[in-house]
PDB file of C-alpha atoms in Angstrom:
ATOM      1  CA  UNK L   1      28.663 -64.914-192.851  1.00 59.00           C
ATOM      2  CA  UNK L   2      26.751 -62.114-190.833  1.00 81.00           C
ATOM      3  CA  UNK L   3      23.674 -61.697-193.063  1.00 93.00           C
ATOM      4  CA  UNK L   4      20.604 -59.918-191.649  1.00 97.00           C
ATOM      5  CA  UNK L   5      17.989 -56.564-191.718  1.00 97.00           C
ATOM      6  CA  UNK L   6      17.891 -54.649-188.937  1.00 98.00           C
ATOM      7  CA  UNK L   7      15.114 -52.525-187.942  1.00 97.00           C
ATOM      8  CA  UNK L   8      13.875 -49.648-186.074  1.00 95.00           C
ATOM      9  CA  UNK L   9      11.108 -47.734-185.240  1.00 95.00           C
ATOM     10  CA  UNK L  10      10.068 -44.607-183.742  1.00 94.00           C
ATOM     11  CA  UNK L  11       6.774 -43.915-182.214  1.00 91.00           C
ATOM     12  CA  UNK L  12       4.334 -40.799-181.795  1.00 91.00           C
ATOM     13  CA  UNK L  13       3.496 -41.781-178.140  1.00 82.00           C
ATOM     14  CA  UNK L  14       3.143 -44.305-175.624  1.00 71.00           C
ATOM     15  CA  UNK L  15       0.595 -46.669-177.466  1.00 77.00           C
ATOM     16  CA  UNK L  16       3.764 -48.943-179.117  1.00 79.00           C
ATOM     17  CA  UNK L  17       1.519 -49.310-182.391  1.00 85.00           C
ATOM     18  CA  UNK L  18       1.983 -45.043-182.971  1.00 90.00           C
ATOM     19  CA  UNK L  19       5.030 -45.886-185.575  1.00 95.00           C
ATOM     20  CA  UNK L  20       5.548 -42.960-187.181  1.00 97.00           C
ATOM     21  CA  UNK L  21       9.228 -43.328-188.730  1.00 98.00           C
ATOM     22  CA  UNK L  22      10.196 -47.035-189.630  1.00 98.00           C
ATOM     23  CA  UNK L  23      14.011 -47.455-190.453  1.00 98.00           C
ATOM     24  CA  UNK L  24      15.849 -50.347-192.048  1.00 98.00           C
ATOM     25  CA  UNK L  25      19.617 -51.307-192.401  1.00 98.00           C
ATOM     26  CA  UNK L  26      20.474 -54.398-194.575  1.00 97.00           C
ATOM     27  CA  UNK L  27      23.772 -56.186-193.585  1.00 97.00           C
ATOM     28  CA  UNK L  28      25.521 -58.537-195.932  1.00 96.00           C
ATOM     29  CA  UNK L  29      28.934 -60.473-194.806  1.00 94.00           C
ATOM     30  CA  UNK L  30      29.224 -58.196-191.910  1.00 93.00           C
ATOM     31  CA  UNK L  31      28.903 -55.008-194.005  1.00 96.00           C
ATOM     32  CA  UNK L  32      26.384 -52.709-194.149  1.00 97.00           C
ATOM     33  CA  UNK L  33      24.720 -52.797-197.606  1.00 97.00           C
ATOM     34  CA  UNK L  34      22.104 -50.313-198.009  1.00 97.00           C
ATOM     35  CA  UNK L  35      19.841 -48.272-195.386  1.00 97.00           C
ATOM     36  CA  UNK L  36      16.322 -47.053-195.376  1.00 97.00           C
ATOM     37  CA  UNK L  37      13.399 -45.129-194.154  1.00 97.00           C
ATOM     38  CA  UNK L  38      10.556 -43.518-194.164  1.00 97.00           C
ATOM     39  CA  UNK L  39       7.994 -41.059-192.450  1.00 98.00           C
ATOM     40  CA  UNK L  40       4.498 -42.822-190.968  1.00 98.00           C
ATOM     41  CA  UNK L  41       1.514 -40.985-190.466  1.00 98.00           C
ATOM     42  CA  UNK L  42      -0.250 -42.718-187.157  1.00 96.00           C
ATOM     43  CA  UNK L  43      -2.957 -41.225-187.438  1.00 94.00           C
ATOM     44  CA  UNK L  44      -2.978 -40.407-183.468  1.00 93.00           C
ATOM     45  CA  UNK L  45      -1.910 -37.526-181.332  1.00 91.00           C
ATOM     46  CA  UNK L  46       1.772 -37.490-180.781  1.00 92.00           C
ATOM     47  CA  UNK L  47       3.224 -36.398-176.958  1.00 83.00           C
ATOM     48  CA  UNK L  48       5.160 -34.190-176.336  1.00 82.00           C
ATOM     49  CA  UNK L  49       7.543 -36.056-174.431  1.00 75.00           C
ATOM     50  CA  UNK L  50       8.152 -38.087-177.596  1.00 82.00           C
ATOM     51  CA  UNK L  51       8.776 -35.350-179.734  1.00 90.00           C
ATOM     52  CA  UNK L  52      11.087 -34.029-177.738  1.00 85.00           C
ATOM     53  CA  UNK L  53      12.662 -37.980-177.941  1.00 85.00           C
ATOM     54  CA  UNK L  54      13.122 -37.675-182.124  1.00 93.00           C
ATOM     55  CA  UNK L  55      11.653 -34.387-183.023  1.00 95.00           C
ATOM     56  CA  UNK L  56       9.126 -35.562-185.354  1.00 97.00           C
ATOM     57  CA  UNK L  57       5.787 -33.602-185.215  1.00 96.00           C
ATOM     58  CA  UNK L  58       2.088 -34.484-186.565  1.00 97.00           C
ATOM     59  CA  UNK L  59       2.927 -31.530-189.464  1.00 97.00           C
ATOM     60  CA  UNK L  60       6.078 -33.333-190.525  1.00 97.00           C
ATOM     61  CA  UNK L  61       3.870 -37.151-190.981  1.00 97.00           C
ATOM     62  CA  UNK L  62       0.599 -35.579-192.657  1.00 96.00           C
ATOM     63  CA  UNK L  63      -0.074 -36.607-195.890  1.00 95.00           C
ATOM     64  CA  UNK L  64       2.429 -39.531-195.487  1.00 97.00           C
ATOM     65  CA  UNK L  65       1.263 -43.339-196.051  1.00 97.00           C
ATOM     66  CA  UNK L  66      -0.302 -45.497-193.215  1.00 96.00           C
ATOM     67  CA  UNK L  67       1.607 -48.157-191.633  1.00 95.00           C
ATOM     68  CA  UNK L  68      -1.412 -50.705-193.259  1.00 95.00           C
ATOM     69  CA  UNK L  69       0.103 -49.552-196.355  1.00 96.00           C
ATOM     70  CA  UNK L  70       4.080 -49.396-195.609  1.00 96.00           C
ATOM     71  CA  UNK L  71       4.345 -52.533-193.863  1.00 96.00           C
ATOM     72  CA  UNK L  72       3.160 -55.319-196.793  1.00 95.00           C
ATOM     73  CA  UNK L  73       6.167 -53.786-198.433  1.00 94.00           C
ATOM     74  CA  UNK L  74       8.049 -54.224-195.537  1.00 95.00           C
ATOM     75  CA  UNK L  75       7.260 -57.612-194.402  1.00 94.00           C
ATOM     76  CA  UNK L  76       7.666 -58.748-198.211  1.00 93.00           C
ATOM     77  CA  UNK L  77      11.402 -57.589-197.779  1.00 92.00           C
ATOM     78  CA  UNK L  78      11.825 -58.899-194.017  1.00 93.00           C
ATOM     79  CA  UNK L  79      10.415 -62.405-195.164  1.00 91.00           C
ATOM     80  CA  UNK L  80      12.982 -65.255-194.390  1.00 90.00           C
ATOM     81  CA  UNK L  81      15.380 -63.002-192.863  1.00 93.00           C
ATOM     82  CA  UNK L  82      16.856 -62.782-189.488  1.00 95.00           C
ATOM     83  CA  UNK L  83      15.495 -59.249-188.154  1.00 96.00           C
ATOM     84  CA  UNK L  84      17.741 -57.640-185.768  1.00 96.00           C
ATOM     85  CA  UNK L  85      16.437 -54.965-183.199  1.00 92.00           C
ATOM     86  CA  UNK L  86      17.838 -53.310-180.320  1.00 89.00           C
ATOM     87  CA  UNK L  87      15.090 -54.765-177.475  1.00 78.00           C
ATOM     88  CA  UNK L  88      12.147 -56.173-177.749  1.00 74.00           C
ATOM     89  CA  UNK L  89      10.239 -52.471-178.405  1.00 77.00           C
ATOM     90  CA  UNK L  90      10.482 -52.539-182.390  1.00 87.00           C
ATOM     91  CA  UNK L  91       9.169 -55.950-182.586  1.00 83.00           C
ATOM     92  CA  UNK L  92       5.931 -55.927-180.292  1.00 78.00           C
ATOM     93  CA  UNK L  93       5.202 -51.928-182.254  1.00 85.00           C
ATOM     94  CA  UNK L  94       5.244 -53.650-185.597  1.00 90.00           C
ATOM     95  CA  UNK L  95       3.351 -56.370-184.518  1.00 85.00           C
ATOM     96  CA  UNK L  96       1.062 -54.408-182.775  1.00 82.00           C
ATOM     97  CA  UNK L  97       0.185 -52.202-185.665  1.00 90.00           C
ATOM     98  CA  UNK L  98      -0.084 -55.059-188.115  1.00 91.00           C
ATOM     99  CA  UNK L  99      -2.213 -56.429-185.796  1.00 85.00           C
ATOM    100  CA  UNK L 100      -4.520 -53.457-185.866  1.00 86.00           C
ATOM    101  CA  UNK L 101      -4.338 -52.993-190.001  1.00 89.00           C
ATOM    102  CA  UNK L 102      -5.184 -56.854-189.842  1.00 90.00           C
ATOM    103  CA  UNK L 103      -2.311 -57.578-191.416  1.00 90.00           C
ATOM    104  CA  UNK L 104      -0.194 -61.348-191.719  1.00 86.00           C
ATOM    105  CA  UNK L 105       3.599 -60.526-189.529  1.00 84.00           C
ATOM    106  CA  UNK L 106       6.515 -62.198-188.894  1.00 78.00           C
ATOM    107  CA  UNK L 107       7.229 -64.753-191.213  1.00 78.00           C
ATOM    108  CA  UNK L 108      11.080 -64.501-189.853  1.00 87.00           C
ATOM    109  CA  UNK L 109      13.463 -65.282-187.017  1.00 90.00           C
ATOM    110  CA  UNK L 110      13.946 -62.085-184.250  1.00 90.00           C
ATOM    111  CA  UNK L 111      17.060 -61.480-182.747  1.00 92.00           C
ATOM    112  CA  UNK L 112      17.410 -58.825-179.919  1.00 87.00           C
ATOM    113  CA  UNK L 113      20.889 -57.454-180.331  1.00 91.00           C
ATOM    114  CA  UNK L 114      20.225 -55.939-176.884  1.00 85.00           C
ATOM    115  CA  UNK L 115      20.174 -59.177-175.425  1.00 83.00           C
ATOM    116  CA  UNK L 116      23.541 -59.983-177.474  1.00 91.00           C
ATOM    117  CA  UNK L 117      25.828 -57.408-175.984  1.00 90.00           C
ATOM    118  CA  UNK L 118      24.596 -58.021-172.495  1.00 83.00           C
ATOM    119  CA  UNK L 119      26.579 -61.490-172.567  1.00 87.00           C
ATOM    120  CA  UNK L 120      29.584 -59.836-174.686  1.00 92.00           C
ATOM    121  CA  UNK L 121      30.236 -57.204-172.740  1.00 91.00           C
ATOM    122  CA  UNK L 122      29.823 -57.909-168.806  1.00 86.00           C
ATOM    123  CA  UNK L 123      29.853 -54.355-167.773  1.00 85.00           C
ATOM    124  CA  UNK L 124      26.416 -53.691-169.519  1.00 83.00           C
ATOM    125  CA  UNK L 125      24.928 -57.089-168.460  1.00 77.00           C
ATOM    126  CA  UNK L 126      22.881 -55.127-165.937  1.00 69.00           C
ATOM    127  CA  UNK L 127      22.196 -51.676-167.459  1.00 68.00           C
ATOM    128  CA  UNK L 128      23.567 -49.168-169.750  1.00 77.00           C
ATOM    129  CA  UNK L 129      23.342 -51.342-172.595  1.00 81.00           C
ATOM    130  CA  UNK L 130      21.407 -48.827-174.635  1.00 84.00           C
ATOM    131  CA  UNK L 131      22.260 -48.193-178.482  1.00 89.00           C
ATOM    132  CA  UNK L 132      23.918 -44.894-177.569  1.00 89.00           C
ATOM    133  CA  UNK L 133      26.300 -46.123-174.895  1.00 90.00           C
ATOM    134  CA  UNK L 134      27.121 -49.678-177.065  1.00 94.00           C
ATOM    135  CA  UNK L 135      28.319 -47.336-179.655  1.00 95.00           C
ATOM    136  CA  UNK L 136      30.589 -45.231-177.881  1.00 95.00           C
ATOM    137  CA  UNK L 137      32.085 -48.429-176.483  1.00 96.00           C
ATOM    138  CA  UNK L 138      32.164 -49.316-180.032  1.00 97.00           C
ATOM    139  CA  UNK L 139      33.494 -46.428-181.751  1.00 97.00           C
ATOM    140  CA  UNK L 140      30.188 -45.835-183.828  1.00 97.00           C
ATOM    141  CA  UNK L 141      28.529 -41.914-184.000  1.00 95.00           C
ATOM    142  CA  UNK L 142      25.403 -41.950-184.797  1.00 95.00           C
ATOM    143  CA  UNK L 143      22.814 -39.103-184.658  1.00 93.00           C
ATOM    144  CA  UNK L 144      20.180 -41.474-181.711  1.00 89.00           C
ATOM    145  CA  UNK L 145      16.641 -41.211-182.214  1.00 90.00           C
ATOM    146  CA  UNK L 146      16.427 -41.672-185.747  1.00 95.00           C
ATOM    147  CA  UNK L 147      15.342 -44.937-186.678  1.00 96.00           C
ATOM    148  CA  UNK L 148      17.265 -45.284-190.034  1.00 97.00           C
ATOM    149  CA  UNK L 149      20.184 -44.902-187.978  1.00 97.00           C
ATOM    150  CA  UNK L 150      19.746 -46.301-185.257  1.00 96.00           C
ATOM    151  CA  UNK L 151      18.952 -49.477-187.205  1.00 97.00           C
ATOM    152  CA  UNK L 152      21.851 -49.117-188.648  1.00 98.00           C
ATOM    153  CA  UNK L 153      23.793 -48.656-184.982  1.00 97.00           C
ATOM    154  CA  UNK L 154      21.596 -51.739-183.500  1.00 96.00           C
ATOM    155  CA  UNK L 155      23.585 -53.514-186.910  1.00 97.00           C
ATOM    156  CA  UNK L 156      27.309 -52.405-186.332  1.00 97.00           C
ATOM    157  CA  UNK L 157      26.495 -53.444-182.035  1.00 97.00           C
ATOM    158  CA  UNK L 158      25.694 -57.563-183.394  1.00 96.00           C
ATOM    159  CA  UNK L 159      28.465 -57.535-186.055  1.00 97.00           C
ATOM    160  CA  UNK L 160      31.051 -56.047-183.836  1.00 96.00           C
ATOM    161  CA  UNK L 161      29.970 -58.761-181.118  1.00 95.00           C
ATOM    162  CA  UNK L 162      30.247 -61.384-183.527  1.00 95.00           C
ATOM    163  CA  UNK L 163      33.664 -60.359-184.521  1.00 95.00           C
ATOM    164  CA  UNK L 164      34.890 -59.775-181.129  1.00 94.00           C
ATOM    165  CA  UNK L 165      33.417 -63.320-179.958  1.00 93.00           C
ATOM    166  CA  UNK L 166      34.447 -65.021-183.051  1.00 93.00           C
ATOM    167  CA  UNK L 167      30.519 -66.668-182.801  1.00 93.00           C
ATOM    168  CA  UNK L 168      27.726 -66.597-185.890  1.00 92.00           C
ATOM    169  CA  UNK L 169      24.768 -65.498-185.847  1.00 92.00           C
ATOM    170  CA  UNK L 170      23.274 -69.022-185.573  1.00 91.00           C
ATOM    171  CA  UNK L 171      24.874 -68.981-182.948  1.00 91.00           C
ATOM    172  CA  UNK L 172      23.373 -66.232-181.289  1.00 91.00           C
ATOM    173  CA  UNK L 173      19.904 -66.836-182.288  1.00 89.00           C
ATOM    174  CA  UNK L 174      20.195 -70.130-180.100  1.00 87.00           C
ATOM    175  CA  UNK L 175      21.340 -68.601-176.801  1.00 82.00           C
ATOM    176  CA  UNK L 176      19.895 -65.077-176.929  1.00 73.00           C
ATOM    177  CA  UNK L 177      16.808 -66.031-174.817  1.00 67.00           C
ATOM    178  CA  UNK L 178      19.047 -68.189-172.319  1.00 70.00           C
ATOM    179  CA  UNK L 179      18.718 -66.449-169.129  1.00 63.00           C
ATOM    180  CA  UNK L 180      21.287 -63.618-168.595  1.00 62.00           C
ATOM    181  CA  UNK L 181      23.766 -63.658-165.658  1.00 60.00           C
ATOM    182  CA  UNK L 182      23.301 -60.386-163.550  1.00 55.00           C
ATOM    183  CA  UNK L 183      25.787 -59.036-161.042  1.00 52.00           C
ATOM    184  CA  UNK L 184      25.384 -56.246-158.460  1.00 49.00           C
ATOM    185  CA  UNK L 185      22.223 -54.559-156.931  1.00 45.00           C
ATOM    186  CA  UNK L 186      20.043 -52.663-158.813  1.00 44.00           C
ATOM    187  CA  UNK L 187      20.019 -49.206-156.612  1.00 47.00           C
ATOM    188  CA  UNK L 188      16.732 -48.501-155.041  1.00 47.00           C
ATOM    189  CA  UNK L 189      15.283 -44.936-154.413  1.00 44.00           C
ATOM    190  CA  UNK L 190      12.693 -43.971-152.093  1.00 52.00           C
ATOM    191  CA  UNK L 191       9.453 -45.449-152.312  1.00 50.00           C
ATOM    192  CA  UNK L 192       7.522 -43.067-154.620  1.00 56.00           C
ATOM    193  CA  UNK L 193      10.529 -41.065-155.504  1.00 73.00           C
ATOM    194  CA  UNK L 194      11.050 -40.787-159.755  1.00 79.00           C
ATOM    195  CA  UNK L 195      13.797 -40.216-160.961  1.00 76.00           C
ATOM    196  CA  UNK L 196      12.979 -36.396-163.106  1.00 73.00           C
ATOM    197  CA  UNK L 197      15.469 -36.782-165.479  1.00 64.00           C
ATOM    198  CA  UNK L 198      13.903 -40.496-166.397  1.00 68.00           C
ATOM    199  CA  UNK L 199      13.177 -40.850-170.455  1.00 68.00           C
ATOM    200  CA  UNK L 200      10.074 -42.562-169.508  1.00 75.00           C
ATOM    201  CA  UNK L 201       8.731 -39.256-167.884  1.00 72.00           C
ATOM    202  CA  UNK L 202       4.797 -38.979-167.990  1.00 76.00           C
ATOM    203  CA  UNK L 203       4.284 -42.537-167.717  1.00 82.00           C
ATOM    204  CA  UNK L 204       2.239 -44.184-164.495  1.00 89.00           C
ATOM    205  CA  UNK L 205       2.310 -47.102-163.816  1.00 94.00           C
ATOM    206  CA  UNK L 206       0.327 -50.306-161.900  1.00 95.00           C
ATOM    207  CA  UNK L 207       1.693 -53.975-161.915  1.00 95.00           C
ATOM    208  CA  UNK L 208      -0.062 -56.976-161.156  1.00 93.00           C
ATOM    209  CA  UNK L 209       0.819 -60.376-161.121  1.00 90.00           C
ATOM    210  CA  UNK L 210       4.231 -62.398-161.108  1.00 87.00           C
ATOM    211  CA  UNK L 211       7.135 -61.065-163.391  1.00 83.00           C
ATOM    212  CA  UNK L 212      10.601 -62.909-163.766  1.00 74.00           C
ATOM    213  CA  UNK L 213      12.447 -59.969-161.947  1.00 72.00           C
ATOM    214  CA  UNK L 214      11.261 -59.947-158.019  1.00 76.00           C
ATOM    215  CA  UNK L 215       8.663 -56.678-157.604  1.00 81.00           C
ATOM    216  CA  UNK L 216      10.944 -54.564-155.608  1.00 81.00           C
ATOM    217  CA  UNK L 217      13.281 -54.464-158.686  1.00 76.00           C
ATOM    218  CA  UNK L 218      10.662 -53.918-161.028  1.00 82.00           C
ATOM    219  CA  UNK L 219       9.339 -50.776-159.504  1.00 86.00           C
ATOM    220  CA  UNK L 220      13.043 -49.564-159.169  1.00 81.00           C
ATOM    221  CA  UNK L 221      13.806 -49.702-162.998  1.00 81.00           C
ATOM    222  CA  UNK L 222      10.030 -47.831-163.290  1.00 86.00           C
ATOM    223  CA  UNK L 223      11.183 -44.944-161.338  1.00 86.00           C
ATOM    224  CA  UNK L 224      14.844 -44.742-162.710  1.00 76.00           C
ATOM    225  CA  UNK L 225      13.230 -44.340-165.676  1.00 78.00           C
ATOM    226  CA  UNK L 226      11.097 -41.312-164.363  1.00 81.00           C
ATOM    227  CA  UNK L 227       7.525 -43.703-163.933  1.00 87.00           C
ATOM    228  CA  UNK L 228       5.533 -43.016-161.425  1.00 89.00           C
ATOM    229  CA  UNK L 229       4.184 -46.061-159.435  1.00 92.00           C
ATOM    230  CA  UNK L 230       0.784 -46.575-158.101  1.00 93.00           C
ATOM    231  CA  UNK L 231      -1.105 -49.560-156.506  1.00 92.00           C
ATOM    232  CA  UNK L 232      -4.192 -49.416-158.188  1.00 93.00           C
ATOM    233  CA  UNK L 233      -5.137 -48.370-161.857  1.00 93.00           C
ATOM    234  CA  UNK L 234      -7.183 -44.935-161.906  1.00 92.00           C
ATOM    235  CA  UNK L 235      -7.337 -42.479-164.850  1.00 90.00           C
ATOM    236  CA  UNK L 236      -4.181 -40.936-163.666  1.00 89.00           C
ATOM    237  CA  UNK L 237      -2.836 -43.755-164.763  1.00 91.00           C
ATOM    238  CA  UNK L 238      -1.061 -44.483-168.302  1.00 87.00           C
ATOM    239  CA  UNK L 239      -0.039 -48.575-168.211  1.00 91.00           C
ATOM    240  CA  UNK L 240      -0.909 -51.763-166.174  1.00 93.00           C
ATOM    241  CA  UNK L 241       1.888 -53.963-166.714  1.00 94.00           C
ATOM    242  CA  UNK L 242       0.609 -57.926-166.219  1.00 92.00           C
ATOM    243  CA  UNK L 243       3.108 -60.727-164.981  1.00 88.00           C
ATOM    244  CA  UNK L 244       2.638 -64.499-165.279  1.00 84.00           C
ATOM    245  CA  UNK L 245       3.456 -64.442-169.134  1.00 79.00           C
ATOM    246  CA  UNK L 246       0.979 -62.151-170.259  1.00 84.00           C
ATOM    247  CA  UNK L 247       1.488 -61.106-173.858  1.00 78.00           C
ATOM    248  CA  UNK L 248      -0.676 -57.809-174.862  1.00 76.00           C
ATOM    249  CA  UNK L 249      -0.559 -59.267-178.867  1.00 68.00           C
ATOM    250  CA  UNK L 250      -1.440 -62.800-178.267  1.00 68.00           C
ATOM    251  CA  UNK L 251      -3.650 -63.011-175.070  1.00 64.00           C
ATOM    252  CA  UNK L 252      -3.641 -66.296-173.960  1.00 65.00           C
ATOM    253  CA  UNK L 253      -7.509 -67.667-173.415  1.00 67.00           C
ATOM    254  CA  UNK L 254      -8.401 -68.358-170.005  1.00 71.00           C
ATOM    255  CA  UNK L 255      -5.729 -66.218-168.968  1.00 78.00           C
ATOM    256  CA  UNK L 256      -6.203 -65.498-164.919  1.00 82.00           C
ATOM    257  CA  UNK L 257      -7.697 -61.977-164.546  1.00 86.00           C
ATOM    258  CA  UNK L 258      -6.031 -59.791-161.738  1.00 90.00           C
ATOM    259  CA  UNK L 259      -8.806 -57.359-159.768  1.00 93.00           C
ATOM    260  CA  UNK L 260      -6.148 -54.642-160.927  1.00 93.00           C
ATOM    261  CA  UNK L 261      -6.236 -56.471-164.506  1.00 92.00           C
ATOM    262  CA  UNK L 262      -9.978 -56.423-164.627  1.00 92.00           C
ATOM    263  CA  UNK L 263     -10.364 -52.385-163.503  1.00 93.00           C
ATOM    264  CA  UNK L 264      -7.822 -51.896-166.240  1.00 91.00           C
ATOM    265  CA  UNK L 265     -10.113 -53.208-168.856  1.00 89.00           C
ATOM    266  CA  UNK L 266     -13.059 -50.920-167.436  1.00 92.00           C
ATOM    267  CA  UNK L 267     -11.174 -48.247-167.656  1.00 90.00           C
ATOM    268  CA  UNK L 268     -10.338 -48.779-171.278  1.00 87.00           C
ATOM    269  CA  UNK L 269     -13.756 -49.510-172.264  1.00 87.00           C
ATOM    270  CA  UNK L 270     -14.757 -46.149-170.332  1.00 88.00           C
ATOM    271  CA  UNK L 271     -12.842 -44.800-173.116  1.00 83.00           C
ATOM    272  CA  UNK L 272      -9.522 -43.634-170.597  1.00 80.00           C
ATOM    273  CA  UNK L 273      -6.029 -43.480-172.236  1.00 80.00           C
ATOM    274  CA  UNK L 274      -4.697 -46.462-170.810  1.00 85.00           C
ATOM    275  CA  UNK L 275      -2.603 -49.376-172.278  1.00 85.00           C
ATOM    276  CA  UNK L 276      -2.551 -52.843-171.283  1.00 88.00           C
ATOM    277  CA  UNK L 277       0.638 -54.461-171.946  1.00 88.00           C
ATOM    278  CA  UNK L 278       2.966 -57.516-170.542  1.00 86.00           C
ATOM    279  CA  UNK L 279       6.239 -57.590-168.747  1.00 84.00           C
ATOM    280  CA  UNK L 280       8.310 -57.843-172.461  1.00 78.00           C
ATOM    281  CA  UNK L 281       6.745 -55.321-173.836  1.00 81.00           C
ATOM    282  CA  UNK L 282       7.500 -53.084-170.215  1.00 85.00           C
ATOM    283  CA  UNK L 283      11.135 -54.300-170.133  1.00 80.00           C
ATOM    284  CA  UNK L 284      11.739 -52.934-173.935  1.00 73.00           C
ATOM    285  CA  UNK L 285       9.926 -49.706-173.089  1.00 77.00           C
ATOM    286  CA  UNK L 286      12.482 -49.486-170.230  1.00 76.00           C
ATOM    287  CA  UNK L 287      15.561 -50.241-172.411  1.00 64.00           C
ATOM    288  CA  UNK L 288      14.271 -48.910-175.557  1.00 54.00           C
ATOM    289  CA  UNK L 289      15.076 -45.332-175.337  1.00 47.00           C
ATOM    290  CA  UNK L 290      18.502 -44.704-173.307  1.00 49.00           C
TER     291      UNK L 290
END
């Protein structure tokens, strides 16, 4: 039996906790049973870029409710479930913005369907295992961007893997964080060159620290995506991504501060538009839009 809830979100700009549209799709036997979702008001500024991502505009979320009042629903419905999203985005943005509304989360098991059709499908292992290109594969047309649908699309990827692989979804919730086999070279670009057409456009970028992929290939993925990369955080810049395990929702105490990590913080408390956030939550922003 393929039972589970998947979930989407879709955000109003680069801080993950901006939901403003929350979509769910609840699968029963493999099926697709019922779908859902609503309109957020963030209460924050939305970008343009992201807009122009899912089309939803301040005017279209005013007057809507709060995520501190959408998501006790939410997490009442999620509880004991296996939630299914596509990357680790959706999860870290809900958390995040329960965090923030001081709110109890995830009283469930995560699965990252993502990481599910990487090891199904060989060709994607590396890249271009985004919800829109798993569904062509798949034979599912979906209109992208909007997160009761793509909920539903993230649902149809992890049942047609099951049935393909003949494995349940136990299984799959036991090897999904197994590391994943890569093959081939990432291609490189120029140093400094970004990639225009990139749907992470607008975003700059410092890292610091030690990440699970080598350096070189981290700043590659940041400018495919259309990043810019710096060496230093400055007010030009948008995110300092921090290796070595650092998780943005659960800070570890005693956690080694960087001199990049530590001009970071002043910046934030200098009141610049800068987030703070670890190599998970980097990777989903990465994978979380194509």
């Amino acid at each position: 039996m393929v039972d589970f809830i998947a979930i989407d979100v879709e955000t109003a700009n680069s801080d993950p906790a901006s939901i403003c549209q929350i979509g769910i799709a609840n699968f029963k036997s493999g099926k697709l049973a019922g779908t859902w979702s609503r309109l957020i008001d963030p209460q924050t500024t939305f970008s343009a870029r992201n807009t122009s991502i899912h089309g939803i505009r301040a005017d279209m979320v005013s007057g809507q409710m709060r995520a501190d009042q959408v998501l006790p629903a939410i997490a009442n419905a999620l509880r004991g479930r296996v939630v299914v999203a596509h990357s680790g985005f959706d999860q870290a943005a809900l958390a995040r913005a329960a965090e923030r509304a001081a709110l109890p989360w995830n009283d469930w098991r995560w699965l990252d369907s993502s990481r599910v059709a990487r090891r199904v499908w060989p060709e994607v292992s590396r890249s271009g295992y985004g919800l829109r290109n798993l569904c062509r594969m798949i034979g599912h047309e979906f209109p992208h961007h909007h997160a009761e649908a793509d909920a539903e699309a993230c649902g149809r990827v992890l049942v047609r893997a099951c049935e393909i692989t003949g494995h349940t979804l136990d299984h799959w919730m036991t090897i999904a964080d197994e590391p994943i086999s890569l093959g081939g070279a990432i291609p490189r670009r120029k140093a400094g060159a970004t990639n225009p057409g990139g749907h992470l456009v607008g975003l700059n970028v410092v890292f610091t620290g030690a990440f699970d992929y080598p350096r070189d290939e981290m700043v590659a993925l940041a400018l495919e995506a259309g990043c810019g990369v710096a060496v230093t955080p400055s007010r030009k810049i948008t995110h300092v991504v921090i290796g070595g395990g650092f998780d943005e929702l659960r800070p570890t105490e005693g956690f080694p501060i960087s001199g990049k990590h530590k001009r970071a913080k002043e910046l934030v408390a200098e009141g610049n538009p800068l987030t703070i956030i670890g190599e998970a939550t980097f990777m989903a922003l990465l994978r979380g839009k194509d």
